[in-house]
PDB file of C-alpha atoms in Angstrom:
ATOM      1  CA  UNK H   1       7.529 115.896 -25.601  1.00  0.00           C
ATOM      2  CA  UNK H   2       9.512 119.317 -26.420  1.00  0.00           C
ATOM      3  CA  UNK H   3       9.261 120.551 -22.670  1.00  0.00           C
ATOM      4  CA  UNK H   4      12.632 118.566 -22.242  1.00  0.00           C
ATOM      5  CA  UNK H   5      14.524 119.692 -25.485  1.00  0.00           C
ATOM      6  CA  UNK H   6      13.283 123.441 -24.643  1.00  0.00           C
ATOM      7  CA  UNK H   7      14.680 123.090 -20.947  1.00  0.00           C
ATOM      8  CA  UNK H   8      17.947 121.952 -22.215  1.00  0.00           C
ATOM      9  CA  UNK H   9      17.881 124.586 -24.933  1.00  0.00           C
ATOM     10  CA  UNK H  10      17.777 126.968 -22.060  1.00  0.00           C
ATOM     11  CA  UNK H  11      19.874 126.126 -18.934  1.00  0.00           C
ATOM     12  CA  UNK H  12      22.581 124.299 -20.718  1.00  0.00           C
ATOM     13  CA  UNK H  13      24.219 127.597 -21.880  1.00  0.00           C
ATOM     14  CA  UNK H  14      24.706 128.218 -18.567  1.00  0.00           C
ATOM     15  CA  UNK H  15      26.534 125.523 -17.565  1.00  0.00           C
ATOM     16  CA  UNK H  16      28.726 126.150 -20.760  1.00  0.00           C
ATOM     17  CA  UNK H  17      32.090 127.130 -20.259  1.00  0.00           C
ATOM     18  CA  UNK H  18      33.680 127.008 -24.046  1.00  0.00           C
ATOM     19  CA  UNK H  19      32.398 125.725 -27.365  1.00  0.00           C
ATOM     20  CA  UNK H  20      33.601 125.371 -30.591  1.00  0.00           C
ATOM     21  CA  UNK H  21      31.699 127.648 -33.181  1.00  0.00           C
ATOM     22  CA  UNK H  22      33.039 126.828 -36.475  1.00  0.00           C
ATOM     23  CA  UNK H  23      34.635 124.150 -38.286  1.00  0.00           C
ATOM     24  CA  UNK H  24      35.345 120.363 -37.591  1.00  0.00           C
ATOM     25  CA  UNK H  25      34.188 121.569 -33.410  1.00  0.00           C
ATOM     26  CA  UNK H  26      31.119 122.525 -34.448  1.00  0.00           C
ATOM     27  CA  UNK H  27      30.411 120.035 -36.545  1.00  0.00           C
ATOM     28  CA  UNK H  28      31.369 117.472 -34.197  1.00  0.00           C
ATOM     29  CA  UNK H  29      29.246 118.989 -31.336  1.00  0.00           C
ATOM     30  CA  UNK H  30      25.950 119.310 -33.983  1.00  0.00           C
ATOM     31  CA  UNK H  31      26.813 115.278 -33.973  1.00  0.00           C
ATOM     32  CA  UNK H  32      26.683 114.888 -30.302  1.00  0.00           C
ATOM     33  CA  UNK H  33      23.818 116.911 -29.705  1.00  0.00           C
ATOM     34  CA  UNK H  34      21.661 115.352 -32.470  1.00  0.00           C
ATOM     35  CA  UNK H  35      23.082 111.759 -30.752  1.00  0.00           C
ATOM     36  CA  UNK H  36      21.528 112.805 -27.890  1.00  0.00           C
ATOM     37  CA  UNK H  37      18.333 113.971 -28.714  1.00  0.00           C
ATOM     38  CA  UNK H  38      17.775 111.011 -30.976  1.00  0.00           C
ATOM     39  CA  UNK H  39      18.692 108.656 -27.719  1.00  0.00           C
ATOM     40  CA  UNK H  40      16.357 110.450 -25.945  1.00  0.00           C
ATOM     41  CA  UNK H  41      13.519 109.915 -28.130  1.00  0.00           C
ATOM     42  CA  UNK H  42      14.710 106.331 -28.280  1.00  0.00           C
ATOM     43  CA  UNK H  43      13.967 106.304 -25.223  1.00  0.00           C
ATOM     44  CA  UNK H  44      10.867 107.829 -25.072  1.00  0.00           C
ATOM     45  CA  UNK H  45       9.605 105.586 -27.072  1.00  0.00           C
ATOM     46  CA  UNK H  46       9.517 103.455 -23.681  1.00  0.00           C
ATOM     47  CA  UNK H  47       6.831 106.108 -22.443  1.00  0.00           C
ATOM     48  CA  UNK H  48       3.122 106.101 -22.411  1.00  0.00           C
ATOM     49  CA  UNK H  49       0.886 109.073 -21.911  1.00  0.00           C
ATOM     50  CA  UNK H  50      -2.215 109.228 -20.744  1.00  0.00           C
ATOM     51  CA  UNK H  51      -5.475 112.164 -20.568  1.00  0.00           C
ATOM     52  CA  UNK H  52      -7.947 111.707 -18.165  1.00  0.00           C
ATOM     53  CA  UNK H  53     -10.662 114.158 -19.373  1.00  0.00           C
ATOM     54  CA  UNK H  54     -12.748 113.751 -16.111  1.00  0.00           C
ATOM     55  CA  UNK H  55      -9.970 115.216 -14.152  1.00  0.00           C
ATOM     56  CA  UNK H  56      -8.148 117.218 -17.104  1.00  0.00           C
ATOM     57  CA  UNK H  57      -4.734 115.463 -16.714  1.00  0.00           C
ATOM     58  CA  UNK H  58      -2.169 114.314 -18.613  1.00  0.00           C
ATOM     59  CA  UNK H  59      -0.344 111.540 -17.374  1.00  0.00           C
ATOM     60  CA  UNK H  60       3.129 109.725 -18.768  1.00  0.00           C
ATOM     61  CA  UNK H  61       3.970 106.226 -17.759  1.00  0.00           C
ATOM     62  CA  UNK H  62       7.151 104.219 -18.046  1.00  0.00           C
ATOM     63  CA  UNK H  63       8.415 100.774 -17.176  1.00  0.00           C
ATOM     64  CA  UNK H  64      11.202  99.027 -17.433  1.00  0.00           C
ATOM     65  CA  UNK H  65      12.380  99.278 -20.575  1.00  0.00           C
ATOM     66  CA  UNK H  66      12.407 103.004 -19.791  1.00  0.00           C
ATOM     67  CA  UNK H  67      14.456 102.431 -16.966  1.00  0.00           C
ATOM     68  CA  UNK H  68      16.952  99.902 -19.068  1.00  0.00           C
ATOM     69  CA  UNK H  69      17.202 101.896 -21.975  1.00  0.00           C
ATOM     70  CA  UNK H  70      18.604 104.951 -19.866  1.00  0.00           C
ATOM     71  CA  UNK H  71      20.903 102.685 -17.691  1.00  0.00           C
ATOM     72  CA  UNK H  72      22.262 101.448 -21.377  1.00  0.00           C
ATOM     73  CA  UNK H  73      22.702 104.949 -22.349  1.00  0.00           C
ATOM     74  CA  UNK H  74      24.167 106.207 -19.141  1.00  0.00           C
ATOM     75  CA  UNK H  75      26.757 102.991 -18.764  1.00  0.00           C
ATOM     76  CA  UNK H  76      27.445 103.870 -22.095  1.00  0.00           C
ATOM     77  CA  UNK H  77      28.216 107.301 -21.918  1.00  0.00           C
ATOM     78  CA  UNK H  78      30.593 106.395 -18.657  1.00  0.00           C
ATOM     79  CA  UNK H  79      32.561 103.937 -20.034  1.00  0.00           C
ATOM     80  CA  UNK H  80      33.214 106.382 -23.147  1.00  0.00           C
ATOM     81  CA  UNK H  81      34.201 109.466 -20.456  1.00  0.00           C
ATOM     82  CA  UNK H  82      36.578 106.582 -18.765  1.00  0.00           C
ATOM     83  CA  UNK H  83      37.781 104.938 -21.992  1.00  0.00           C
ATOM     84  CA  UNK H  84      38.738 108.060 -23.534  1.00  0.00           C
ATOM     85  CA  UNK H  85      40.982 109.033 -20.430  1.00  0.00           C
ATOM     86  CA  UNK H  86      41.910 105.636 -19.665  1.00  0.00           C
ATOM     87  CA  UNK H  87      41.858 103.627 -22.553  1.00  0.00           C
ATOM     88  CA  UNK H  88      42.328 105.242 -25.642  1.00  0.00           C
ATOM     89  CA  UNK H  89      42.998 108.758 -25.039  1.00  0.00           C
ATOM     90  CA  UNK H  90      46.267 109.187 -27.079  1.00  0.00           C
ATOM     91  CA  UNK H  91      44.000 107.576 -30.145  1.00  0.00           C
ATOM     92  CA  UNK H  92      41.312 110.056 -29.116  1.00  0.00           C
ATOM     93  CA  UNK H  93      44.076 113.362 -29.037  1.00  0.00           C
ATOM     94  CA  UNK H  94      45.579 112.282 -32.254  1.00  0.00           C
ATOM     95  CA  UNK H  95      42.107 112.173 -33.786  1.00  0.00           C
ATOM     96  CA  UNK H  96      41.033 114.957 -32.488  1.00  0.00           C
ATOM     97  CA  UNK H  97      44.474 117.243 -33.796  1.00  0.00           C
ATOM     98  CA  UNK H  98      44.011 115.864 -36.973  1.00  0.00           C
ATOM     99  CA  UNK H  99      40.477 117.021 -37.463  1.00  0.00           C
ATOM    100  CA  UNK H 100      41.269 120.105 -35.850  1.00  0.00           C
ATOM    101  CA  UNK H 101      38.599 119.330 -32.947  1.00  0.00           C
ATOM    102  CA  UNK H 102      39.447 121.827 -29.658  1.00  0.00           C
ATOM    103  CA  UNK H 103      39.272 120.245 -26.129  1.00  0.00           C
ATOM    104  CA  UNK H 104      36.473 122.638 -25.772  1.00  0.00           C
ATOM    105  CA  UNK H 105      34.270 120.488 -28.187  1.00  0.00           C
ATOM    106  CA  UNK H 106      34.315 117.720 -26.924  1.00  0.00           C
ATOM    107  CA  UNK H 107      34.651 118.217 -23.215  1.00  0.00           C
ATOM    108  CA  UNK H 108      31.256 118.064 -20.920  1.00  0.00           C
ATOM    109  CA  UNK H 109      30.617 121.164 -19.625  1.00  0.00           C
ATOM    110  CA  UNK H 110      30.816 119.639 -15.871  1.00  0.00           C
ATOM    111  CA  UNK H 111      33.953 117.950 -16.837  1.00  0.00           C
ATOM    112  CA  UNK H 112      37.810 119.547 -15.421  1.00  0.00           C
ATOM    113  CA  UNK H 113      39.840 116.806 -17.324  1.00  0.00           C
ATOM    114  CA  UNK H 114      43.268 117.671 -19.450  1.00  0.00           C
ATOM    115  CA  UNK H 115      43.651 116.825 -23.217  1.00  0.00           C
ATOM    116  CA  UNK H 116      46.012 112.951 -22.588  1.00  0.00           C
TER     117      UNK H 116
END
C-alpha cells in the first residue's frame, strides 16, 4: 500500500522544476497532493490482495471498477489541464493573483504552458 506513496515521495522531486514553499502556493499544493493521494486510495479500494502461503506470495487483483475509477480520474484531470487553458483560464489567473498563488504552484511539473 505505501510502496506507491514512497516512490512518488522519491522521484517526483526530480521531475520538479519550481514550487511554491510558503503561503497561499503551498497551501494550495498541500491541497492537491492530499487530493491525490486520497483519489488514489479511492481507488484502491477497487483492489484485492491476496497471500498464498504455499508459494509465499502476495498477490493484488483489480477489475473493472479499478480500471473505471482511474479513467474517471484521468478524464478528469484532462479536461481540468484543457479547461483551465481553454475554458476558463482568465477566471483561473484572476484567482490565482488574488490569492497570491505563483504559476509554479499550480503548474505540473511535465507541463511548458504560460499563465492566460
Amino acid at each position: 500500500m505505501f510502496r506507491p506513496l514512497v516512490t512518488a515521495l522519491v522521484i517526483v522531486p526530480f521531475f520538479f522544476s519550481g514550487m511554491a514553499w510558503s503561503g497561499n502556493g503551498l497551501l494550495f499544493e498541500v491541497a492537491g497532493a492530499l487530493v491525490g493521494v486520497l483519489l488514489g486510495i479511492a481507488a484502491m479500494s477497487f483492489m484485492r490482495f491476496e497471500h498464498d502461503p504455499d508459494q509465499r506470495r502476495s498477490y493484488s487483483r483489480t477489475g473493472v471498477g479499478y480500471v473505471l475509477a482511474w479513467l474517471l480520474i484521468t478524464g478528469v484531470k484532462i479536461f481540468f489541464s484543457y479547461g483551465s487553458t481553454n475554458i476558463w483560464g482568465s477566471e483561473l489567473f484572476t484567482w490565482m493573483a488574488r490569492n497570491e498563488i505563483s504559476v509554479d504552484a499550480s503548474e505540473p511539473p511535465s507541463s511548458s504552458s504560460t499563465s492566460p
